[in-house]
């Protein structure tokens, strides 16, 4: 089958969500969320379980409609962009037939495209040459993710939406993102949800963090890191009697301390004045082996979303059918 290809729209965002709200009965899954992805941009979408990530992706993919707010993909309604083959998706569960070979799977999905895809080019892009005769049921988790990526690329989409794309493929995750960077070099935008914070830091141009359906942070990796409160000072104090002795020694800088941990002779201090704390430890105590490190992305994430997520406040994946 053939059809007219929609041209790229560099003047329009790949994704533009404004005031998005989605509820399931009494549960608010997404609450007044704004989200933008520019053409050629890689955006990591982070949040704890139940934060509303997958519900938001469902709206972007046209699987469900918002109760309030607007969502546009490549300048048109999400379902219109998807129907036109302008959006590809790699989802956690997408119904691959385990009895089909990789080649059969590619051929069947290719036959459904509006445009005749270059299957051989996609196979080369995703390095599937050696797997074509293998049944889906015989593929590893990482190999299945590569198959899913190939299926998403068949339509030559302008936007790729990826939900936990590297789950089960840690050894080959670097190669996967090298492939993704080649896609963005062609102007394709990527929006991906992940639980791997280091992955987000390594590959994303911008990070968006949501919690309980609301935006809590947005920006480059450095901008998000700057939102964290405090710096960690570590030291070794041989013979330290305990936290009381440490607190007494640090009394002159106590107002700058955000937290402290004592593990035998090892100290970890979180402070807004790391230079002052380090200087005091070196000049007024027996402490040595000092280190000063910025907060990790994991620590900043924990600060931003909190630790009380025993009861999810949103759905990880919309349970209701699109209407």
PDB file of C-alpha atoms in Angstrom:
ATOM      1  CA  UNK A   1       0.000   0.000   0.000  1.00  0.00           C
ATOM      2  CA  UNK A   2       1.124   3.535  -0.668  1.00  0.00           C
ATOM      3  CA  UNK A   3       0.082   6.896   0.626  1.00  0.00           C
ATOM      4  CA  UNK A   4       1.209  10.469   0.797  1.00  0.00           C
ATOM      5  CA  UNK A   5       3.799  11.026   3.469  1.00  0.00           C
ATOM      6  CA  UNK A   6       3.270  13.874   5.836  1.00  0.00           C
ATOM      7  CA  UNK A   7       6.236  16.189   5.691  1.00  0.00           C
ATOM      8  CA  UNK A   8       8.279  17.188   8.722  1.00  0.00           C
ATOM      9  CA  UNK A   9       6.975  20.103  10.735  1.00  0.00           C
ATOM     10  CA  UNK A  10      10.043  21.812  12.221  1.00  0.00           C
ATOM     11  CA  UNK A  11       7.954  24.843  13.205  1.00  0.00           C
ATOM     12  CA  UNK A  12       5.645  22.766  15.398  1.00  0.00           C
ATOM     13  CA  UNK A  13       6.545  20.810  18.554  1.00  0.00           C
ATOM     14  CA  UNK A  14       6.640  17.054  18.235  1.00  0.00           C
ATOM     15  CA  UNK A  15       4.512  16.925  21.387  1.00  0.00           C
ATOM     16  CA  UNK A  16       2.586  19.734  23.008  1.00  0.00           C
ATOM     17  CA  UNK A  17       0.434  18.958  26.052  1.00  0.00           C
ATOM     18  CA  UNK A  18      -1.260  21.707  28.013  1.00  0.00           C
ATOM     19  CA  UNK A  19      -3.286  21.417  31.206  1.00  0.00           C
ATOM     20  CA  UNK A  20      -3.670  17.660  30.778  1.00  0.00           C
ATOM     21  CA  UNK A  21      -5.976  16.018  33.302  1.00  0.00           C
ATOM     22  CA  UNK A  22      -7.040  12.381  33.351  1.00  0.00           C
ATOM     23  CA  UNK A  23      -8.994  10.601  36.058  1.00  0.00           C
ATOM     24  CA  UNK A  24     -10.144   7.032  36.617  1.00  0.00           C
ATOM     25  CA  UNK A  25     -13.082   7.190  38.980  1.00  0.00           C
ATOM     26  CA  UNK A  26     -11.865   8.970  42.118  1.00  0.00           C
ATOM     27  CA  UNK A  27      -8.195   8.588  41.163  1.00  0.00           C
ATOM     28  CA  UNK A  28      -6.451  11.526  39.498  1.00  0.00           C
ATOM     29  CA  UNK A  29      -3.809   9.971  37.247  1.00  0.00           C
ATOM     30  CA  UNK A  30      -2.611  13.186  35.558  1.00  0.00           C
ATOM     31  CA  UNK A  31      -3.274  16.620  37.008  1.00  0.00           C
ATOM     32  CA  UNK A  32      -2.821  19.847  34.982  1.00  0.00           C
ATOM     33  CA  UNK A  33       0.335  18.628  33.228  1.00  0.00           C
ATOM     34  CA  UNK A  34       2.225  20.654  30.613  1.00  0.00           C
ATOM     35  CA  UNK A  35       4.759  18.879  28.402  1.00  0.00           C
ATOM     36  CA  UNK A  36       6.605  19.871  25.228  1.00  0.00           C
ATOM     37  CA  UNK A  37       9.028  17.917  23.026  1.00  0.00           C
ATOM     38  CA  UNK A  38      10.802  19.730  20.196  1.00  0.00           C
ATOM     39  CA  UNK A  39      11.698  18.111  16.848  1.00  0.00           C
ATOM     40  CA  UNK A  40      14.979  16.196  17.151  1.00  0.00           C
ATOM     41  CA  UNK A  41      14.935  16.365  20.957  1.00  0.00           C
ATOM     42  CA  UNK A  42      15.389  13.420  23.352  1.00  0.00           C
ATOM     43  CA  UNK A  43      13.258  13.875  26.459  1.00  0.00           C
ATOM     44  CA  UNK A  44      13.335  11.514  29.448  1.00  0.00           C
ATOM     45  CA  UNK A  45      10.059  11.176  31.328  1.00  0.00           C
ATOM     46  CA  UNK A  46      10.642  10.188  34.961  1.00  0.00           C
ATOM     47  CA  UNK A  47       8.507   9.517  37.992  1.00  0.00           C
ATOM     48  CA  UNK A  48       7.792   6.846  40.603  1.00  0.00           C
ATOM     49  CA  UNK A  49       5.316   4.060  39.926  1.00  0.00           C
ATOM     50  CA  UNK A  50       1.824   5.484  39.673  1.00  0.00           C
ATOM     51  CA  UNK A  51       3.060   8.992  38.857  1.00  0.00           C
ATOM     52  CA  UNK A  52       1.045   9.120  35.623  1.00  0.00           C
ATOM     53  CA  UNK A  53       3.807   8.549  33.072  1.00  0.00           C
ATOM     54  CA  UNK A  54       2.134   5.771  31.117  1.00  0.00           C
ATOM     55  CA  UNK A  55      -1.254   7.472  31.239  1.00  0.00           C
ATOM     56  CA  UNK A  56       0.357  10.556  29.697  1.00  0.00           C
ATOM     57  CA  UNK A  57       1.968   8.417  26.984  1.00  0.00           C
ATOM     58  CA  UNK A  58      -1.424   6.826  26.314  1.00  0.00           C
ATOM     59  CA  UNK A  59      -2.838  10.289  25.617  1.00  0.00           C
ATOM     60  CA  UNK A  60       0.118  11.193  23.373  1.00  0.00           C
ATOM     61  CA  UNK A  61      -0.410   7.965  21.416  1.00  0.00           C
ATOM     62  CA  UNK A  62      -4.147   8.524  21.110  1.00  0.00           C
ATOM     63  CA  UNK A  63      -5.060   5.449  23.156  1.00  0.00           C
ATOM     64  CA  UNK A  64      -7.118   7.561  25.542  1.00  0.00           C
ATOM     65  CA  UNK A  65      -8.483  11.086  25.586  1.00  0.00           C
ATOM     66  CA  UNK A  66      -7.940  13.619  28.341  1.00  0.00           C
ATOM     67  CA  UNK A  67     -10.757  14.737  30.616  1.00  0.00           C
ATOM     68  CA  UNK A  68      -9.396  18.280  30.393  1.00  0.00           C
ATOM     69  CA  UNK A  69      -6.595  20.089  28.617  1.00  0.00           C
ATOM     70  CA  UNK A  70      -5.202  19.611  25.132  1.00  0.00           C
ATOM     71  CA  UNK A  71      -2.706  17.302  23.440  1.00  0.00           C
ATOM     72  CA  UNK A  72      -1.195  17.797  19.987  1.00  0.00           C
ATOM     73  CA  UNK A  73       1.356  15.608  18.233  1.00  0.00           C
ATOM     74  CA  UNK A  74       3.254  17.114  15.298  1.00  0.00           C
ATOM     75  CA  UNK A  75       0.663  19.877  15.176  1.00  0.00           C
ATOM     76  CA  UNK A  76      -2.403  17.621  14.903  1.00  0.00           C
ATOM     77  CA  UNK A  77      -4.545  15.454  17.167  1.00  0.00           C
ATOM     78  CA  UNK A  78      -2.645  12.402  18.503  1.00  0.00           C
ATOM     79  CA  UNK A  79      -4.861   9.859  16.738  1.00  0.00           C
ATOM     80  CA  UNK A  80      -4.453  11.694  13.439  1.00  0.00           C
ATOM     81  CA  UNK A  81      -0.658  11.664  13.761  1.00  0.00           C
ATOM     82  CA  UNK A  82      -0.650   7.962  14.641  1.00  0.00           C
ATOM     83  CA  UNK A  83      -2.999   7.028  11.780  1.00  0.00           C
ATOM     84  CA  UNK A  84      -0.755   8.885   9.355  1.00  0.00           C
ATOM     85  CA  UNK A  85       2.225   6.789  10.442  1.00  0.00           C
ATOM     86  CA  UNK A  86       4.049   9.797  11.854  1.00  0.00           C
ATOM     87  CA  UNK A  87       4.450   8.242  15.321  1.00  0.00           C
ATOM     88  CA  UNK A  88       6.249   5.034  16.294  1.00  0.00           C
ATOM     89  CA  UNK A  89       6.077   3.411  19.717  1.00  0.00           C
ATOM     90  CA  UNK A  90       8.016   0.831  21.675  1.00  0.00           C
ATOM     91  CA  UNK A  91       5.766  -0.291  24.521  1.00  0.00           C
ATOM     92  CA  UNK A  92       6.259  -2.816  27.316  1.00  0.00           C
ATOM     93  CA  UNK A  93       3.504  -5.083  25.991  1.00  0.00           C
ATOM     94  CA  UNK A  94       2.612  -4.986  22.322  1.00  0.00           C
ATOM     95  CA  UNK A  95       1.218  -8.433  21.480  1.00  0.00           C
ATOM     96  CA  UNK A  96       4.032  -9.967  19.424  1.00  0.00           C
ATOM     97  CA  UNK A  97       3.064 -13.437  18.217  1.00  0.00           C
ATOM     98  CA  UNK A  98       5.587 -15.837  19.800  1.00  0.00           C
ATOM     99  CA  UNK A  99       5.215 -18.419  16.997  1.00  0.00           C
ATOM    100  CA  UNK A 100       6.194 -15.996  14.214  1.00  0.00           C
ATOM    101  CA  UNK A 101       9.773 -15.490  13.164  1.00  0.00           C
ATOM    102  CA  UNK A 102      11.331 -12.060  13.350  1.00  0.00           C
ATOM    103  CA  UNK A 103      11.114 -11.800   9.552  1.00  0.00           C
ATOM    104  CA  UNK A 104       7.444 -12.780   9.477  1.00  0.00           C
ATOM    105  CA  UNK A 105       6.686 -10.228  12.165  1.00  0.00           C
ATOM    106  CA  UNK A 106       8.416  -7.452  10.230  1.00  0.00           C
ATOM    107  CA  UNK A 107       6.726  -8.406   6.945  1.00  0.00           C
ATOM    108  CA  UNK A 108       3.241  -8.475   8.477  1.00  0.00           C
ATOM    109  CA  UNK A 109       3.579  -5.069  10.149  1.00  0.00           C
ATOM    110  CA  UNK A 110       5.210  -3.616   7.042  1.00  0.00           C
ATOM    111  CA  UNK A 111       2.202  -4.684   4.949  1.00  0.00           C
ATOM    112  CA  UNK A 112      -0.033  -2.532   7.154  1.00  0.00           C
ATOM    113  CA  UNK A 113       1.858   0.716   6.594  1.00  0.00           C
ATOM    114  CA  UNK A 114       0.473   3.567   4.525  1.00  0.00           C
ATOM    115  CA  UNK A 115       3.845   3.905   2.856  1.00  0.00           C
ATOM    116  CA  UNK A 116       5.932   1.009   1.546  1.00  0.00           C
ATOM    117  CA  UNK A 117       8.746   0.809   4.117  1.00  0.00           C
ATOM    118  CA  UNK A 118      12.375   0.022   3.405  1.00  0.00           C
ATOM    119  CA  UNK A 119      12.447  -3.164   5.478  1.00  0.00           C
ATOM    120  CA  UNK A 120      16.077  -3.986   4.688  1.00  0.00           C
ATOM    121  CA  UNK A 121      17.212  -0.567   5.847  1.00  0.00           C
ATOM    122  CA  UNK A 122      15.310  -0.957   9.126  1.00  0.00           C
ATOM    123  CA  UNK A 123      16.804  -4.418   9.633  1.00  0.00           C
ATOM    124  CA  UNK A 124      20.283  -2.969   9.176  1.00  0.00           C
ATOM    125  CA  UNK A 125      19.513  -0.037  11.496  1.00  0.00           C
ATOM    126  CA  UNK A 126      18.426  -2.334  14.300  1.00  0.00           C
ATOM    127  CA  UNK A 127      21.031  -5.051  13.630  1.00  0.00           C
ATOM    128  CA  UNK A 128      18.507  -7.839  13.175  1.00  0.00           C
ATOM    129  CA  UNK A 129      20.229  -9.580  10.246  1.00  0.00           C
ATOM    130  CA  UNK A 130      21.177 -12.618  12.308  1.00  0.00           C
ATOM    131  CA  UNK A 131      17.770 -13.000  13.959  1.00  0.00           C
ATOM    132  CA  UNK A 132      15.396 -13.049  10.997  1.00  0.00           C
ATOM    133  CA  UNK A 133      14.731 -16.800  11.109  1.00  0.00           C
ATOM    134  CA  UNK A 134      14.423 -16.923  14.884  1.00  0.00           C
ATOM    135  CA  UNK A 135      10.969 -17.199  16.439  1.00  0.00           C
ATOM    136  CA  UNK A 136       9.900 -14.400  18.741  1.00  0.00           C
ATOM    137  CA  UNK A 137       9.582 -16.941  21.553  1.00  0.00           C
ATOM    138  CA  UNK A 138      13.284 -17.759  21.176  1.00  0.00           C
ATOM    139  CA  UNK A 139      14.469 -14.142  21.384  1.00  0.00           C
ATOM    140  CA  UNK A 140      16.031 -12.650  24.493  1.00  0.00           C
ATOM    141  CA  UNK A 141      14.581  -9.570  26.147  1.00  0.00           C
ATOM    142  CA  UNK A 142      17.094  -7.321  24.451  1.00  0.00           C
ATOM    143  CA  UNK A 143      16.478  -8.914  21.057  1.00  0.00           C
ATOM    144  CA  UNK A 144      12.720  -8.450  21.446  1.00  0.00           C
ATOM    145  CA  UNK A 145      13.275  -4.776  22.217  1.00  0.00           C
ATOM    146  CA  UNK A 146      15.251  -4.455  18.985  1.00  0.00           C
ATOM    147  CA  UNK A 147      12.378  -6.113  17.117  1.00  0.00           C
ATOM    148  CA  UNK A 148       9.932  -3.669  18.719  1.00  0.00           C
ATOM    149  CA  UNK A 149      12.157  -0.777  17.710  1.00  0.00           C
ATOM    150  CA  UNK A 150      12.304  -2.072  14.126  1.00  0.00           C
ATOM    151  CA  UNK A 151       8.503  -2.267  14.017  1.00  0.00           C
ATOM    152  CA  UNK A 152       8.292   1.300  15.306  1.00  0.00           C
ATOM    153  CA  UNK A 153      10.704   2.512  12.602  1.00  0.00           C
ATOM    154  CA  UNK A 154       8.943   0.873   9.658  1.00  0.00           C
ATOM    155  CA  UNK A 155       6.667   3.868   9.151  1.00  0.00           C
ATOM    156  CA  UNK A 156       9.637   6.287   9.226  1.00  0.00           C
ATOM    157  CA  UNK A 157       8.030   8.225  12.083  1.00  0.00           C
ATOM    158  CA  UNK A 158       8.825  11.772  13.098  1.00  0.00           C
ATOM    159  CA  UNK A 159       8.229  10.959  16.770  1.00  0.00           C
ATOM    160  CA  UNK A 160       9.242   7.867  18.737  1.00  0.00           C
ATOM    161  CA  UNK A 161       7.507   7.159  22.052  1.00  0.00           C
ATOM    162  CA  UNK A 162       9.355   4.613  24.169  1.00  0.00           C
ATOM    163  CA  UNK A 163       8.042   3.113  27.421  1.00  0.00           C
ATOM    164  CA  UNK A 164      10.914   1.568  29.424  1.00  0.00           C
ATOM    165  CA  UNK A 165      12.787   0.822  26.174  1.00  0.00           C
ATOM    166  CA  UNK A 166      15.901  -0.806  27.664  1.00  0.00           C
ATOM    167  CA  UNK A 167      14.220  -3.082  30.204  1.00  0.00           C
ATOM    168  CA  UNK A 168      15.912  -6.477  29.970  1.00  0.00           C
ATOM    169  CA  UNK A 169      18.716  -5.294  27.712  1.00  0.00           C
ATOM    170  CA  UNK A 170      21.337  -3.729  30.026  1.00  0.00           C
ATOM    171  CA  UNK A 171      24.366  -5.196  28.170  1.00  0.00           C
ATOM    172  CA  UNK A 172      23.167  -3.729  24.861  1.00  0.00           C
ATOM    173  CA  UNK A 173      21.587  -0.511  26.137  1.00  0.00           C
ATOM    174  CA  UNK A 174      24.504   1.610  24.908  1.00  0.00           C
ATOM    175  CA  UNK A 175      24.122   0.245  21.366  1.00  0.00           C
ATOM    176  CA  UNK A 176      20.384   0.887  21.568  1.00  0.00           C
ATOM    177  CA  UNK A 177      20.901   4.552  22.412  1.00  0.00           C
ATOM    178  CA  UNK A 178      23.531   4.898  19.706  1.00  0.00           C
ATOM    179  CA  UNK A 179      20.793   3.807  17.289  1.00  0.00           C
ATOM    180  CA  UNK A 180      18.406   6.312  18.858  1.00  0.00           C
ATOM    181  CA  UNK A 181      20.891   9.151  18.457  1.00  0.00           C
ATOM    182  CA  UNK A 182      21.142   8.355  14.766  1.00  0.00           C
ATOM    183  CA  UNK A 183      17.357   8.722  14.606  1.00  0.00           C
ATOM    184  CA  UNK A 184      17.383  12.149  16.269  1.00  0.00           C
ATOM    185  CA  UNK A 185      20.142  13.249  13.889  1.00  0.00           C
ATOM    186  CA  UNK A 186      17.511  12.842  11.172  1.00  0.00           C
ATOM    187  CA  UNK A 187      15.149  15.166  13.040  1.00  0.00           C
ATOM    188  CA  UNK A 188      13.113  12.519  14.850  1.00  0.00           C
ATOM    189  CA  UNK A 189      12.026  13.388  18.374  1.00  0.00           C
ATOM    190  CA  UNK A 190      12.094  10.833  21.182  1.00  0.00           C
ATOM    191  CA  UNK A 191      10.001  10.834  24.342  1.00  0.00           C
ATOM    192  CA  UNK A 192      10.894   7.952  26.652  1.00  0.00           C
ATOM    193  CA  UNK A 193       9.781   6.842  30.089  1.00  0.00           C
ATOM    194  CA  UNK A 194      12.370   5.090  32.212  1.00  0.00           C
ATOM    195  CA  UNK A 195      13.159   4.007  35.757  1.00  0.00           C
ATOM    196  CA  UNK A 196      16.884   4.172  35.049  1.00  0.00           C
ATOM    197  CA  UNK A 197      17.959   7.618  36.237  1.00  0.00           C
ATOM    198  CA  UNK A 198      21.514   7.236  34.997  1.00  0.00           C
ATOM    199  CA  UNK A 199      20.187   6.340  31.559  1.00  0.00           C
ATOM    200  CA  UNK A 200      18.191   9.573  31.552  1.00  0.00           C
ATOM    201  CA  UNK A 201      21.270  11.533  32.604  1.00  0.00           C
ATOM    202  CA  UNK A 202      23.422   9.906  29.923  1.00  0.00           C
ATOM    203  CA  UNK A 203      21.171  10.228  26.877  1.00  0.00           C
ATOM    204  CA  UNK A 204      18.456  12.859  27.379  1.00  0.00           C
ATOM    205  CA  UNK A 205      18.632  16.448  26.202  1.00  0.00           C
ATOM    206  CA  UNK A 206      16.004  17.298  28.797  1.00  0.00           C
ATOM    207  CA  UNK A 207      14.446  15.593  31.814  1.00  0.00           C
ATOM    208  CA  UNK A 208      10.830  15.879  32.948  1.00  0.00           C
ATOM    209  CA  UNK A 209       9.914  14.539  36.399  1.00  0.00           C
ATOM    210  CA  UNK A 210       6.318  14.085  37.490  1.00  0.00           C
ATOM    211  CA  UNK A 211       4.844  12.912  40.772  1.00  0.00           C
ATOM    212  CA  UNK A 212       1.192  12.148  41.502  1.00  0.00           C
ATOM    213  CA  UNK A 213       0.319  13.403  38.049  1.00  0.00           C
ATOM    214  CA  UNK A 214       1.952  16.807  38.463  1.00  0.00           C
ATOM    215  CA  UNK A 215       5.137  18.306  37.056  1.00  0.00           C
ATOM    216  CA  UNK A 216       7.803  18.667  39.769  1.00  0.00           C
ATOM    217  CA  UNK A 217      10.937  19.382  37.700  1.00  0.00           C
ATOM    218  CA  UNK A 218      11.954  20.067  34.127  1.00  0.00           C
ATOM    219  CA  UNK A 219      15.208  21.020  32.457  1.00  0.00           C
ATOM    220  CA  UNK A 220      18.597  19.781  31.332  1.00  0.00           C
ATOM    221  CA  UNK A 221      20.444  17.299  33.524  1.00  0.00           C
ATOM    222  CA  UNK A 222      22.508  20.141  35.017  1.00  0.00           C
ATOM    223  CA  UNK A 223      19.402  22.231  35.665  1.00  0.00           C
ATOM    224  CA  UNK A 224      17.693  19.341  37.445  1.00  0.00           C
ATOM    225  CA  UNK A 225      20.816  18.641  39.477  1.00  0.00           C
ATOM    226  CA  UNK A 226      20.813  22.281  40.577  1.00  0.00           C
ATOM    227  CA  UNK A 227      17.387  21.732  42.154  1.00  0.00           C
ATOM    228  CA  UNK A 228      18.874  19.386  44.732  1.00  0.00           C
ATOM    229  CA  UNK A 229      19.508  20.843  48.140  1.00  0.00           C
ATOM    230  CA  UNK A 230      22.969  20.337  49.556  1.00  0.00           C
ATOM    231  CA  UNK A 231      26.329  18.761  48.817  1.00  0.00           C
ATOM    232  CA  UNK A 232      27.770  15.654  50.442  1.00  0.00           C
ATOM    233  CA  UNK A 233      31.015  15.853  52.430  1.00  0.00           C
ATOM    234  CA  UNK A 234      32.600  12.526  53.389  1.00  0.00           C
ATOM    235  CA  UNK A 235      35.476  11.935  55.780  1.00  0.00           C
ATOM    236  CA  UNK A 236      37.150   9.346  57.988  1.00  0.00           C
ATOM    237  CA  UNK A 237      37.508  10.088  61.718  1.00  0.00           C
ATOM    238  CA  UNK A 238      39.356   7.287  63.474  1.00  0.00           C
ATOM    239  CA  UNK A 239      38.353   6.947  67.111  1.00  0.00           C
ATOM    240  CA  UNK A 240      35.120   8.946  66.790  1.00  0.00           C
ATOM    241  CA  UNK A 241      32.920   8.086  69.769  1.00  0.00           C
ATOM    242  CA  UNK A 242      29.640   8.737  67.998  1.00  0.00           C
ATOM    243  CA  UNK A 243      27.243  11.308  66.602  1.00  0.00           C
ATOM    244  CA  UNK A 244      27.255  13.427  69.781  1.00  0.00           C
ATOM    245  CA  UNK A 245      31.010  14.075  69.497  1.00  0.00           C
ATOM    246  CA  UNK A 246      30.618  14.896  65.796  1.00  0.00           C
ATOM    247  CA  UNK A 247      27.772  17.342  66.456  1.00  0.00           C
ATOM    248  CA  UNK A 248      29.808  19.110  69.110  1.00  0.00           C
ATOM    249  CA  UNK A 249      32.763  19.464  66.753  1.00  0.00           C
ATOM    250  CA  UNK A 250      30.552  20.826  63.990  1.00  0.00           C
ATOM    251  CA  UNK A 251      28.673  23.295  66.175  1.00  0.00           C
ATOM    252  CA  UNK A 252      30.187  26.351  64.393  1.00  0.00           C
ATOM    253  CA  UNK A 253      28.654  25.211  61.072  1.00  0.00           C
ATOM    254  CA  UNK A 254      25.547  23.489  62.419  1.00  0.00           C
ATOM    255  CA  UNK A 255      23.198  25.932  60.665  1.00  0.00           C
ATOM    256  CA  UNK A 256      24.494  24.732  57.289  1.00  0.00           C
ATOM    257  CA  UNK A 257      23.950  21.025  57.958  1.00  0.00           C
ATOM    258  CA  UNK A 258      21.022  19.264  56.307  1.00  0.00           C
ATOM    259  CA  UNK A 259      21.807  15.783  57.568  1.00  0.00           C
ATOM    260  CA  UNK A 260      24.525  13.501  58.852  1.00  0.00           C
ATOM    261  CA  UNK A 261      25.279   9.796  58.997  1.00  0.00           C
ATOM    262  CA  UNK A 262      27.948   8.097  61.068  1.00  0.00           C
ATOM    263  CA  UNK A 263      29.076   4.575  60.154  1.00  0.00           C
ATOM    264  CA  UNK A 264      31.861   3.773  62.607  1.00  0.00           C
ATOM    265  CA  UNK A 265      34.696   6.048  61.560  1.00  0.00           C
ATOM    266  CA  UNK A 266      33.088   7.017  58.238  1.00  0.00           C
ATOM    267  CA  UNK A 267      31.107  10.289  58.077  1.00  0.00           C
ATOM    268  CA  UNK A 268      28.620  11.510  55.505  1.00  0.00           C
ATOM    269  CA  UNK A 269      27.415  15.074  55.906  1.00  0.00           C
ATOM    270  CA  UNK A 270      24.921  16.877  53.681  1.00  0.00           C
ATOM    271  CA  UNK A 271      25.380  20.627  53.795  1.00  0.00           C
ATOM    272  CA  UNK A 272      24.761  23.885  51.978  1.00  0.00           C
ATOM    273  CA  UNK A 273      28.286  25.075  52.900  1.00  0.00           C
ATOM    274  CA  UNK A 274      30.625  22.211  51.932  1.00  0.00           C
ATOM    275  CA  UNK A 275      33.799  24.306  51.941  1.00  0.00           C
ATOM    276  CA  UNK A 276      33.178  25.549  55.496  1.00  0.00           C
ATOM    277  CA  UNK A 277      32.394  22.047  56.761  1.00  0.00           C
ATOM    278  CA  UNK A 278      35.458  20.550  55.077  1.00  0.00           C
ATOM    279  CA  UNK A 279      37.716  23.304  56.421  1.00  0.00           C
ATOM    280  CA  UNK A 280      36.442  22.803  59.968  1.00  0.00           C
ATOM    281  CA  UNK A 281      36.908  19.050  59.804  1.00  0.00           C
ATOM    282  CA  UNK A 282      40.489  19.432  58.563  1.00  0.00           C
ATOM    283  CA  UNK A 283      41.563  22.129  61.011  1.00  0.00           C
ATOM    284  CA  UNK A 284      39.650  21.322  64.203  1.00  0.00           C
ATOM    285  CA  UNK A 285      39.250  17.526  64.191  1.00  0.00           C
ATOM    286  CA  UNK A 286      41.355  14.421  63.478  1.00  0.00           C
ATOM    287  CA  UNK A 287      39.264  13.706  60.370  1.00  0.00           C
ATOM    288  CA  UNK A 288      40.987  12.975  57.084  1.00  0.00           C
ATOM    289  CA  UNK A 289      40.388  11.527  53.627  1.00  0.00           C
ATOM    290  CA  UNK A 290      37.829  14.219  52.852  1.00  0.00           C
ATOM    291  CA  UNK A 291      35.651  14.134  49.761  1.00  0.00           C
ATOM    292  CA  UNK A 292      33.084  16.569  48.392  1.00  0.00           C
ATOM    293  CA  UNK A 293      30.503  15.350  45.882  1.00  0.00           C
ATOM    294  CA  UNK A 294      27.398  16.817  44.352  1.00  0.00           C
ATOM    295  CA  UNK A 295      24.145  15.002  45.000  1.00  0.00           C
ATOM    296  CA  UNK A 296      23.468  12.141  42.615  1.00  0.00           C
ATOM    297  CA  UNK A 297      20.478  12.263  40.312  1.00  0.00           C
ATOM    298  CA  UNK A 298      18.966   9.493  42.458  1.00  0.00           C
ATOM    299  CA  UNK A 299      19.257  11.640  45.595  1.00  0.00           C
ATOM    300  CA  UNK A 300      17.756  14.647  43.836  1.00  0.00           C
ATOM    301  CA  UNK A 301      14.937  12.493  42.469  1.00  0.00           C
ATOM    302  CA  UNK A 302      14.188  11.256  45.995  1.00  0.00           C
ATOM    303  CA  UNK A 303      14.105  14.837  47.274  1.00  0.00           C
ATOM    304  CA  UNK A 304      11.753  15.966  44.527  1.00  0.00           C
ATOM    305  CA  UNK A 305       9.223  13.133  44.649  1.00  0.00           C
ATOM    306  CA  UNK A 306       9.522  12.214  48.326  1.00  0.00           C
ATOM    307  CA  UNK A 307       9.618   8.738  49.763  1.00  0.00           C
ATOM    308  CA  UNK A 308       5.952   8.064  50.586  1.00  0.00           C
ATOM    309  CA  UNK A 309       4.745   6.026  47.641  1.00  0.00           C
ATOM    310  CA  UNK A 310       3.358   2.988  49.404  1.00  0.00           C
ATOM    311  CA  UNK A 311      -0.041   3.759  47.840  1.00  0.00           C
ATOM    312  CA  UNK A 312       0.032   4.842  44.216  1.00  0.00           C
ATOM    313  CA  UNK A 313      -1.951   7.975  43.462  1.00  0.00           C
ATOM    314  CA  UNK A 314      -2.241   7.325  39.735  1.00  0.00           C
ATOM    315  CA  UNK A 315      -2.336   4.559  37.171  1.00  0.00           C
ATOM    316  CA  UNK A 316       0.867   3.393  35.529  1.00  0.00           C
ATOM    317  CA  UNK A 317      -1.081   2.404  32.461  1.00  0.00           C
ATOM    318  CA  UNK A 318      -4.548   3.626  31.609  1.00  0.00           C
ATOM    319  CA  UNK A 319      -6.991   0.801  32.257  1.00  0.00           C
ATOM    320  CA  UNK A 320      -9.957   2.360  30.522  1.00  0.00           C
ATOM    321  CA  UNK A 321     -10.408   1.997  26.759  1.00  0.00           C
ATOM    322  CA  UNK A 322     -10.141   5.059  24.580  1.00  0.00           C
ATOM    323  CA  UNK A 323     -13.447   6.761  23.956  1.00  0.00           C
TER     324      UNK A 323
END
